[in-house]
């Protein structure tokens, strides 16, 4: 589905513009020059619905259209001139690589239009951290791109989606958001796409940036950034979005783990394996031997951690150089997989070239 529409027509000055001359006192110049933001809807709980408002867990994600969501937030008309496109209506647990290509290409096409000032993407929370990091590395623009979501369906008591969406549009319309890469705005907090991860199955304060911390806050039309993104992103990366996705999977290290999953992946022809290690990326000896055997077949292996915060450094104790392992630094396994896919697609080969990528991004 790919419908394009201006929304919500009744709430926005521009929608009524033809009835008023450019000098109309009803629509002063300030209103006519509001930033033009496009909202790309992909689904998620923010577009979810349940028959019972008290039900915040047993609902269907990706049901309501973006027009229905925007129509509930008249305050958007004071923040931006909006266009909306329903690119999909997915539960983000079902995100596909093909859709990532579609989404990133659409964002790049929109931001290449001089008339458009920024993009907001509504998304499910489950895989938002992966999509956001993918876009952070492949959007070729310094204009703001902001992902937002909700933990409670649109029909719930105290639904968090409308305020999150208003705040995301406010952020995308702010000059402060330019050049910061892709941003994530939920629960009034602003995160870098590189750092944001989902850390709660139910709380509205579900996203955090472990170790790095938030970039800032957005509240009541005010945006405050308190730090800047340091690692290269968007225009400064070597990655371009394509439709070829190298096959990369994730395995986890745990007590009693066997070789079976790695052997199955090797048989399936994977190009890369990210291992979610214990602690500081340590790997059970059985799994490690299976991964070393995979390496001898030219498969890239990246060590990350299942802990959820901290980093996995390239180190002698783990004999990374001797074994040929790459380390993920502070990327969690899911973000490390995104980077490994992009690096392999860009032609990076071998542990030295891949480690450079992980050290940089
Ligand atoms: N399953 C939903 C999704 O990721 C969860 C959410 O949006 O909060 O689409």
PDB file of C-alpha atoms and ligand atoms in Angstrom, residues 43-46 59 61-62 90-93 123-128 149-152 198, ligand 1:
ATOM      1  CA  UNK A  43       2.415   0.272  11.425  1.00  0.00           C
ATOM      2  CA  UNK A  44       3.142  -0.854  14.980  1.00  0.00           C
ATOM      3  CA  UNK A  45       1.295  -0.430  18.232  1.00  0.00           C
ATOM      4  CA  UNK A  46       1.002   3.292  17.587  1.00  0.00           C
ATOM      5  CA  UNK A  59      -4.420  -5.819  20.733  1.00  0.00           C
ATOM      6  CA  UNK A  61      -0.742  -3.773  15.845  1.00  0.00           C
ATOM      7  CA  UNK A  62      -0.872  -1.904  12.539  1.00  0.00           C
ATOM      8  CA  UNK A  90       3.080  -3.971   9.839  1.00  0.00           C
ATOM      9  CA  UNK A  91       3.622  -5.407  13.243  1.00  0.00           C
ATOM     10  CA  UNK A  92       7.323  -4.593  13.289  1.00  0.00           C
ATOM     11  CA  UNK A  93       8.193  -8.068  14.533  1.00  0.00           C
ATOM     12  CA  UNK A 123       7.098   2.240  13.536  1.00  0.00           C
ATOM     13  CA  UNK A 124       6.532  -0.651  15.908  1.00  0.00           C
ATOM     14  CA  UNK A 125       8.769  -0.624  18.949  1.00  0.00           C
ATOM     15  CA  UNK A 126       9.916  -4.236  18.556  1.00  0.00           C
ATOM     16  CA  UNK A 127      12.431  -3.698  15.770  1.00  0.00           C
ATOM     17  CA  UNK A 128      12.580   0.099  15.786  1.00  0.00           C
ATOM     18  CA  UNK A 149       6.267   4.616  18.176  1.00  0.00           C
ATOM     19  CA  UNK A 150       4.011   3.756  21.074  1.00  0.00           C
ATOM     20  CA  UNK A 151       3.827   1.130  23.768  1.00  0.00           C
ATOM     21  CA  UNK A 152       0.044   1.338  24.101  1.00  0.00           C
ATOM     22  CA  UNK A 198      14.059  -1.120  23.631  1.00  0.00           C
TER      23      UNK A 198
HETATM   24  N1  LIG B   1       4.534  -5.591  18.135  1.00  0.00           N
HETATM   25  C1  LIG B   1       4.492  -4.151  18.054  1.00  0.00           C
HETATM   26  C2  LIG B   1       5.381  -3.743  16.894  1.00  0.00           C
HETATM   27  O1  LIG B   1       6.570  -3.719  17.040  1.00  0.00           O
HETATM   28  C3  LIG B   1       4.942  -3.563  19.323  1.00  0.00           C
HETATM   29  C4  LIG B   1       4.948  -2.066  19.383  1.00  0.00           C
HETATM   30  O2  LIG B   1       4.838  -1.356  18.420  1.00  0.00           O
HETATM   31  O3  LIG B   1       5.076  -1.561  20.522  1.00  0.00           O
HETATM   32  O4  LIG B   1       4.875  -3.469  15.831  1.00  0.00           O
END
